[in-house]
Amino acid sequence: MNKGQKDIDSWFKEVSFSYWSPHEMLARVTEEVGELARLVNHEYGPKVKKSTEREQEFSDEIGDIIFALACFANTHNIDLDKALADSLEKSKNRDKDRF
Amino acid sequence: MNKGQKDIDSWFKEVSFSYWSPHEMLARVTEEVGELARLVNHEYGPKVKKSTEREQEFSDEIGDIIFALACFANTHNIDLDKALADSLEKSKNRDKDRF
Amino acid sequence: MNKGQKDIDSWFKEVSFSYWSPHEMLARVTEEVGELARLVNHEYGPKVKKSTEREQEFSDEIGDIIFALACFANTHNIDLDKALADSLEKSKNRDKDRF
Amino acid sequence: MNKGQKDIDSWFKEVSFSYWSPHEMLARVTEEVGELARLVNHEYGPKVKKSTEREQEFSDEIGDIIFALACFANTHNIDLDKALADSLEKSKNRDKDRF
């Protein structure tokens, strides 16, 4: 399993955190994607003043989304690295059919 | 997830795909989170008939979200594994303040 | 209360539907916003072939989102018309502060 | 919600606001749904301390989502009340097929 996932699981055990319910974890994913959306509109949208630390801010928001997804994965026996590799494989096969 | 990011980038170069704009990639993330939401309601919500391949289906949806996030990361110099580790670190520090 | 909200409530009573839980209704909102996102990327994004019925398709997706929000509203004593008017009022006041 | 849409449009004209692009308006919808998700998790999820003004807070979040949808509707010749009525009609017809 992905190292980051394992580290989350170890920490949750250490501090006796329980994972949330699937719907609660999904709501957290939705909340974090909302923060990414806010940042995209701020950095690439109608707002004038842009951040000087754009890449770090995007990294923070994306990290928080993946954290929420990792909690979901940890409670469903999912390996994030494998899930990502499978998604790429699926895209490649879909693309192959076009030619 | 670092390897997965690189594999996506290599494939995009191989087949001459351009990355989408930030807003387009965000919309894709939103679409894929919507599919995860549909699955959560189906498997844990009011629907009666559940899937026999629940874990595989969740893995597919989560993989597609991370694929979209990886495209965003590849165009913003972000390392997904580092972003996840940073998010965990932030949570640990926040938690520490409570005690 | 808004007429559309009332019609939903009447129909739910007629066919003995129960409203879902807050988390389930939220997941439905997320799912429907995902479908709007798919359509935005299709009509205004990298896809080449556009729909000949763009406005009707957007109306359908937006209607489904508001339906899900109306269910939420019906279980929380919220009037959609008033909520919208309040949001506009808030924006006007925020704007006023800028001058 | 028809009146609310028109009031937004009148105000935008009065203060010379331009509507955002479809992708920007979608990102705003996503951001506002994220805030609703945060509130759902706070009021019905793992957090202990609940608000004393739950209904007002939900009304605020839902109003902001519909405001963003109204901007989308105003630029696509969509009537929110009709969109909601159509969505209900579709649900009724789908339900009819089950019997």
Coordinates of N, CA and C in Angstrom, one line a residue, chain D residues 3-91:
Chain D
K3 N -38.2 35.6 -9.6 CA -38.0 37.0 -9.2 C -36.5 37.2 -8.7
G4 N -36.0 36.2 -8.0 CA -34.6 36.3 -7.5 C -33.6 36.4 -8.7
Q5 N -33.9 35.6 -9.7 CA -33.0 35.6 -10.9 C -33.0 37.0 -11.5
K6 N -34.2 37.6 -11.7 CA -34.4 38.9 -12.3 C -33.7 40.0 -11.5
D7 N -33.8 39.8 -10.1 CA -33.2 40.8 -9.3 C -31.7 40.8 -9.4
I8 N -31.2 39.6 -9.5 CA -29.7 39.5 -9.7 C -29.3 40.2 -11.0
D9 N -30.1 39.9 -12.1 CA -29.7 40.5 -13.4 C -29.8 42.0 -13.3
S10 N -30.9 42.5 -12.7 CA -31.0 44.0 -12.6 C -29.8 44.6 -11.8
W11 N -29.5 43.9 -10.7 CA -28.4 44.5 -9.9 C -27.0 44.5 -10.7
F12 N -26.8 43.3 -11.4 CA -25.6 43.2 -12.2 C -25.5 44.4 -13.2
K13 N -26.7 44.7 -13.9 CA -26.7 45.8 -14.8 C -26.4 47.1 -14.2
E14 N -27.1 47.3 -13.0 CA -26.9 48.5 -12.3 C -25.5 48.8 -11.9
V15 N -24.8 47.8 -11.4 CA -23.4 48.1 -11.0 C -22.4 47.6 -12.1
S16 N -22.9 47.4 -13.3 CA -22.0 47.0 -14.4 C -21.1 45.8 -14.2
F17 N -21.7 44.8 -13.5 CA -21.0 43.5 -13.4 C -21.2 42.7 -14.7
S18 N -20.1 42.0 -15.1 CA -20.3 41.0 -16.1 C -20.4 39.6 -15.5
Y19 N -21.2 38.8 -16.1 CA -21.3 37.4 -15.6 C -19.9 36.8 -15.9
W20 N -19.6 35.8 -15.1 CA -18.3 35.0 -15.3 C -18.5 34.0 -16.4
S21 N -17.4 33.4 -16.8 CA -17.5 32.3 -17.8 C -18.2 31.1 -17.2
P22 N -18.7 30.2 -18.1 CA -19.4 29.0 -17.5 C -18.4 28.2 -16.6
H23 N -17.2 28.1 -16.9 CA -16.3 27.3 -16.0 C -16.1 28.0 -14.7
E24 N -16.0 29.3 -14.7 CA -15.9 30.1 -13.5 C -17.1 30.0 -12.6
M25 N -18.3 30.1 -13.3 CA -19.5 29.9 -12.5 C -19.7 28.5 -11.9
L26 N -19.3 27.5 -12.7 CA -19.3 26.2 -12.2 C -18.4 26.0 -10.9
A27 N -17.2 26.6 -11.0 CA -16.2 26.5 -9.9 C -16.8 27.2 -8.7
R28 N -17.6 28.3 -8.9 CA -18.2 28.9 -7.7 C -19.3 28.0 -7.1
V29 N -20.1 27.3 -8.0 CA -21.1 26.4 -7.5 C -20.3 25.3 -6.7
T30 N -19.2 24.8 -7.2 CA -18.5 23.8 -6.5 C -18.0 24.3 -5.1
E31 N -17.5 25.5 -5.1 CA -17.0 26.1 -3.8 C -18.2 26.2 -2.8
E32 N -19.3 26.6 -3.3 CA -20.5 26.8 -2.4 C -21.0 25.5 -1.9
V33 N -21.0 24.4 -2.8 CA -21.4 23.1 -2.3 C -20.4 22.6 -1.3
G34 N -19.2 22.9 -1.4 CA -18.2 22.5 -0.4 C -18.5 23.1 0.9
E35 N -19.0 24.4 0.9 CA -19.4 25.0 2.2 C -20.6 24.3 2.8
L36 N -21.5 23.9 2.0 CA -22.7 23.1 2.5 C -22.2 21.8 3.1
A37 N -21.3 21.2 2.4 CA -20.7 19.9 2.9 C -20.1 20.1 4.3
R38 N -19.3 21.1 4.4 CA -18.7 21.4 5.7 C -19.7 21.5 6.8
L39 N -20.8 22.2 6.5 CA -21.8 22.5 7.5 C -22.6 21.1 7.8
V40 N -22.8 20.3 6.8 CA -23.5 19.0 7.0 C -22.6 18.2 8.0
N41 N -21.3 18.1 7.7 CA -20.5 17.3 8.6 C -20.4 17.9 10.0
H42 N -20.5 19.2 10.0 CA -20.4 19.9 11.3 C -21.7 19.6 12.1
E43 N -22.8 19.7 11.5 CA -24.1 19.6 12.2 C -24.6 18.2 12.4
Y44 N -24.2 17.3 11.4 CA -24.8 15.9 11.5 C -23.6 14.9 11.5
G45 N -22.4 15.4 11.6 CA -21.3 14.4 11.5 C -20.5 14.3 12.9
P46 N -19.3 14.0 12.7 CA -18.5 13.7 13.9 C -18.2 14.8 14.9
K47 N -18.4 16.1 14.5 CA -18.1 17.2 15.4 C -19.1 17.2 16.5
V48 N -18.7 17.6 17.7 CA -19.5 17.5 18.9 C -20.4 18.8 19.0
K49 N -19.8 19.9 18.9 CA -20.5 21.2 19.1 C -21.4 21.6 18.0
K50 N -22.6 21.7 18.2 CA -23.6 22.0 17.1 C -24.0 23.5 17.2
S51 N -24.4 24.0 16.1 CA -24.9 25.4 16.1 C -26.2 25.6 16.7
T52 N -26.5 26.8 17.2 CA -27.8 27.1 17.7 C -28.7 27.7 16.6
E53 N -28.0 27.9 15.5 CA -28.8 28.6 14.4 C -28.7 27.7 13.1
R54 N -28.9 26.4 13.3 CA -28.7 25.5 12.2 C -29.5 25.8 11.0
E55 N -30.8 26.1 11.1 CA -31.6 26.3 10.0 C -31.2 27.6 9.2
Q56 N -30.8 28.6 9.9 CA -30.4 29.8 9.2 C -29.1 29.6 8.5
E57 N -28.2 28.8 9.1 CA -26.9 28.5 8.4 C -27.1 27.7 7.2
F58 N -28.0 26.7 7.2 CA -28.2 25.9 6.0 C -28.9 26.8 5.0
S59 N -29.8 27.7 5.4 CA -30.5 28.6 4.4 C -29.4 29.5 3.7
D60 N -28.4 29.9 4.5 CA -27.4 30.8 3.9 C -26.6 30.0 2.8
E61 N -26.2 28.8 3.2 CA -25.4 28.0 2.2 C -26.2 27.7 1.0
I62 N -27.4 27.3 1.2 CA -28.3 26.9 0.0 C -28.5 28.1 -0.8
G63 N -28.8 29.2 -0.2 CA -29.0 30.5 -1.0 C -27.8 30.8 -1.8
D64 N -26.6 30.6 -1.3 CA -25.4 30.9 -2.1 C -25.2 30.0 -3.3
I65 N -25.6 28.7 -3.1 CA -25.5 27.8 -4.2 C -26.5 28.2 -5.3
I66 N -27.7 28.6 -4.9 CA -28.7 28.9 -5.9 C -28.4 30.3 -6.5
F67 N -27.7 31.2 -5.8 CA -27.3 32.4 -6.4 C -26.3 32.1 -7.6
A68 N -25.4 31.2 -7.3 CA -24.4 30.8 -8.4 C -25.1 30.1 -9.6
L69 N -26.1 29.3 -9.2 CA -26.9 28.6 -10.3 C -27.7 29.6 -11.1
A70 N -28.2 30.6 -10.4 CA -29.0 31.7 -11.0 C -28.2 32.5 -12.0
C71 N -26.9 32.7 -11.7 CA -26.0 33.4 -12.7 C -25.9 32.5 -13.9
F72 N -25.6 31.2 -13.7 CA -25.5 30.3 -14.8 C -26.8 30.4 -15.6
A73 N -28.0 30.3 -14.9 CA -29.3 30.3 -15.6 C -29.5 31.6 -16.4
N74 N -29.1 32.7 -15.8 CA -29.3 34.0 -16.5 C -28.5 34.1 -17.8
T75 N -27.4 33.4 -17.9 CA -26.6 33.5 -19.1 C -27.0 32.3 -20.1
H76 N -27.9 31.5 -19.7 CA -28.3 30.4 -20.6 C -29.8 30.3 -20.8
N77 N -30.5 31.5 -20.6 CA -31.9 31.5 -20.9 C -32.7 30.5 -20.2
I78 N -32.4 30.2 -18.9 CA -33.0 29.2 -18.1 C -33.9 29.8 -17.0
D79 N -35.1 29.3 -16.8 CA -36.0 29.7 -15.7 C -35.9 28.7 -14.6
L80 N -35.3 29.1 -13.5 CA -35.1 28.2 -12.4 C -36.4 27.4 -11.9
D81 N -37.5 28.2 -11.8 CA -38.7 27.5 -11.4 C -39.2 26.5 -12.4
K82 N -39.0 26.8 -13.7 CA -39.4 25.8 -14.7 C -38.4 24.6 -14.6
A83 N -37.1 24.9 -14.4 CA -36.2 23.8 -14.4 C -36.5 22.8 -13.2
L84 N -36.9 23.4 -12.1 CA -37.3 22.6 -10.9 C -38.6 21.8 -11.2
A85 N -39.5 22.5 -11.8 CA -40.8 21.8 -12.1 C -40.5 20.6 -13.1
D86 N -39.7 20.8 -14.1 CA -39.3 19.8 -15.0 C -38.7 18.6 -14.4
S87 N -37.8 18.9 -13.4 CA -37.1 17.8 -12.7 C -38.1 17.0 -11.9
L88 N -39.0 17.7 -11.3 CA -40.1 16.9 -10.5 C -40.9 16.1 -11.5
E89 N -41.3 16.6 -12.6 CA -42.1 15.9 -13.6 C -41.3 14.6 -14.0
K90 N -40.0 14.8 -14.3 CA -39.2 13.6 -14.7 C -39.1 12.6 -13.6
S91 N -39.0 13.0 -12.4 CA -39.0 12.0 -11.3 C -40.4 11.3 -11.2

